[in-house]
């Protein structure tokens, strides 16, 4: 897949950028391969029949490096790392920057589905990205990371009853041995139109 941008600069050029360039062109081929497997088995827990799944996923992306330092930043920022963005091709939001990439993201999801109702009672995910080449593209006044892997992401969701749900998320930095973020959300819906939530967030 080819992506190209034709950024015509005008009087709306952000501060800190020269209007020396009337037109900038950038063409970047992006190669990605997304693969996964799905395993399931029948199991029983507390006299209830469930379908237990195991879903490994591997996602490879290759994007060559291009110098983009002369392209102004209009609406681009660094995506927050989460269970969705770890599988994105571009780690930046917007098209002012497209990162170089030679990386593999691996993830594992397991679910417990009620065989009678089809309701997903439990879900757990784990994922991490691995870099084979150093990152070179960055936003102004920032330095590209030289890490060989991303933080480890984990999530857990439980539908404890028809009215009570629990959602959790963790982000762990293995290089520093620190928990970077964790979220806990407990929702109670006693009846339609009524909801009570308790949320704890740490960053």
Coordinates of C-alpha atoms in Angstrom, one line a residue, residues 31-198:
X31 CA 3.7 -3.5 4.2
X32 CA 1.7 -5.2 7.0
X33 CA 0.7 -8.8 7.7
X34 CA -1.9 -9.6 10.2
X35 CA -2.3 -13.3 11.3
X36 CA -4.2 -15.1 14.0
X37 CA -5.6 -18.4 15.1
X38 CA -8.7 -19.4 16.9
X39 CA -9.0 -22.4 19.3
X40 CA -12.1 -23.3 21.3
X41 CA -13.3 -26.1 23.6
X42 CA -16.3 -26.8 25.7
X43 CA -16.0 -26.6 29.4
X44 CA -18.2 -26.5 32.5
X45 CA -17.9 -24.1 35.5
X46 CA -20.3 -23.9 38.4
X47 CA -22.8 -26.2 36.6
X48 CA -22.8 -23.8 33.6
X49 CA -21.5 -24.8 30.2
X50 CA -19.1 -22.4 28.5
X51 CA -17.1 -22.2 25.3
X52 CA -13.5 -21.4 26.2
X53 CA -11.4 -19.7 23.4
X54 CA -7.7 -19.1 22.9
X55 CA -6.8 -16.5 20.2
X56 CA -3.2 -15.8 19.5
X57 CA -2.4 -13.0 17.0
X58 CA 0.8 -11.7 15.3
X59 CA 1.0 -8.5 13.4
X60 CA 4.1 -7.4 11.4
X61 CA 4.6 -4.0 9.9
X62 CA 7.4 -2.6 7.7
X63 CA 7.7 1.1 6.8
X64 CA 11.0 2.5 5.5
X65 CA 12.4 5.7 7.0
X66 CA 11.8 9.0 5.3
X67 CA 13.0 12.4 6.6
X68 CA 9.8 14.3 7.4
X69 CA 11.3 17.1 9.6
X70 CA 10.3 19.8 7.0
X71 CA 6.6 18.8 7.2
X72 CA 4.8 21.0 9.7
X73 CA 2.8 19.5 12.5
X74 CA -0.9 20.6 12.1
X75 CA -2.9 18.0 14.0
X76 CA -0.6 15.1 14.7
X77 CA 0.3 13.7 18.1
X78 CA 1.6 10.4 19.5
X79 CA -1.1 7.8 19.9
X80 CA -1.6 6.6 23.5
X81 CA -0.5 3.0 23.8
X82 CA -3.5 0.7 24.4
X83 CA -4.9 -2.6 23.3
X84 CA -6.1 -1.2 20.0
X85 CA -3.3 1.2 19.0
X86 CA -0.6 -1.5 19.6
X87 CA -1.9 -3.0 16.4
X88 CA -1.8 0.3 14.4
X89 CA 0.5 0.7 11.4
X90 CA 1.3 4.3 12.4
X91 CA 2.0 5.3 16.0
X92 CA 1.1 8.9 15.2
X93 CA -2.4 10.3 14.9
X94 CA -2.9 12.3 11.7
X95 CA -0.6 12.2 8.7
X96 CA 2.0 14.9 9.4
X97 CA 4.2 12.0 10.6
X98 CA 4.4 8.4 9.6
X99 CA 6.9 6.4 11.6
X100 CA 9.4 4.0 10.2
X101 CA 8.8 0.4 11.3
X102 CA 10.2 -3.0 11.3
X103 CA 8.2 -4.5 14.1
X104 CA 6.1 -7.4 15.3
X105 CA 3.2 -7.1 17.7
X106 CA 2.1 -10.3 19.4
X107 CA -1.1 -10.7 21.5
X108 CA -3.2 -13.4 23.1
X109 CA -6.9 -13.2 24.0
X110 CA -8.9 -15.8 25.9
X111 CA -12.7 -15.7 26.4
X112 CA -15.3 -17.6 28.4
X113 CA -18.6 -17.5 26.5
X114 CA -21.9 -18.8 27.9
X115 CA -22.9 -21.7 25.6
X116 CA -26.6 -21.2 26.2
X117 CA -26.9 -17.4 25.9
X118 CA -23.8 -16.5 23.9
X119 CA -22.9 -13.9 26.5
X120 CA -19.2 -13.3 27.0
X121 CA -18.7 -13.7 30.7
X122 CA -14.9 -13.3 30.9
X123 CA -12.2 -11.9 28.6
X124 CA -8.5 -11.5 29.1
X125 CA -5.9 -10.1 26.8
X126 CA -2.1 -9.7 26.8
X127 CA 0.1 -7.9 24.2
X128 CA 3.5 -6.5 23.4
X129 CA 5.3 -4.9 20.4
X130 CA 8.9 -5.8 19.4
X131 CA 11.1 -3.5 17.4
X132 CA 13.8 -4.9 15.0
X133 CA 15.0 -1.5 13.9
X134 CA 15.4 1.7 15.9
X135 CA 12.7 4.3 15.5
X136 CA 13.9 7.5 13.7
X137 CA 10.7 9.6 13.1
X138 CA 9.6 11.9 15.9
X139 CA 7.7 15.0 16.7
X140 CA 9.5 18.3 17.1
X141 CA 11.4 18.7 20.4
X142 CA 11.2 14.9 21.1
X143 CA 13.7 12.1 20.7
X144 CA 12.8 8.7 19.2
X145 CA 12.7 5.8 21.6
X146 CA 15.6 3.4 21.3
X147 CA 13.8 0.6 23.1
X148 CA 13.6 -2.9 21.6
X149 CA 10.1 -3.6 22.9
X150 CA 7.0 -1.7 24.1
X151 CA 5.4 -1.8 27.5
X152 CA 3.4 -4.9 28.2
X153 CA -0.4 -4.4 28.0
X154 CA -3.0 -6.5 29.8
X155 CA -6.7 -6.3 30.1
X156 CA -9.5 -8.2 31.9
X157 CA -13.3 -7.9 31.5
X158 CA -15.9 -9.7 33.5
X159 CA -19.6 -9.7 33.2
X160 CA -20.3 -10.7 36.7
X161 CA -24.1 -10.6 36.3
X162 CA -26.7 -9.0 33.9
X163 CA -26.3 -5.8 35.9
X164 CA -22.6 -5.8 37.1
X165 CA -19.6 -5.4 34.9
X166 CA -15.8 -5.1 35.7
X167 CA -13.2 -3.7 33.3
X168 CA -9.5 -3.5 34.1
X169 CA -6.4 -2.4 32.2
X170 CA -2.7 -2.5 33.0
X171 CA 0.4 -1.1 31.3
X172 CA 3.8 -2.4 32.7
X173 CA 7.3 -1.1 31.7
X174 CA 9.6 -4.2 31.9
X175 CA 12.7 -2.1 31.4
X176 CA 12.2 0.0 34.5
X177 CA 10.0 -2.5 36.4
X178 CA 7.3 0.1 36.8
X179 CA 3.5 0.0 36.4
X180 CA 2.9 2.9 34.1
X181 CA -0.9 2.9 34.1
X182 CA -3.8 0.9 35.5
X183 CA -7.5 1.4 35.3
X184 CA -10.4 -0.2 37.1
X185 CA -14.0 0.4 36.2
X186 CA -17.0 -1.2 38.0
X187 CA -20.4 -0.5 36.5
X188 CA -23.8 -1.4 38.0
X189 CA -27.0 -1.0 36.0
X190 CA -30.0 -1.8 38.3
X191 CA -32.5 -1.0 35.5
X192 CA -32.7 0.7 32.1
X193 CA -31.8 4.3 32.4
X194 CA -29.9 4.0 35.7
X195 CA -26.2 3.4 36.1
X196 CA -23.7 3.6 38.9
X197 CA -19.9 3.5 38.2
X198 CA -16.8 3.4 40.3

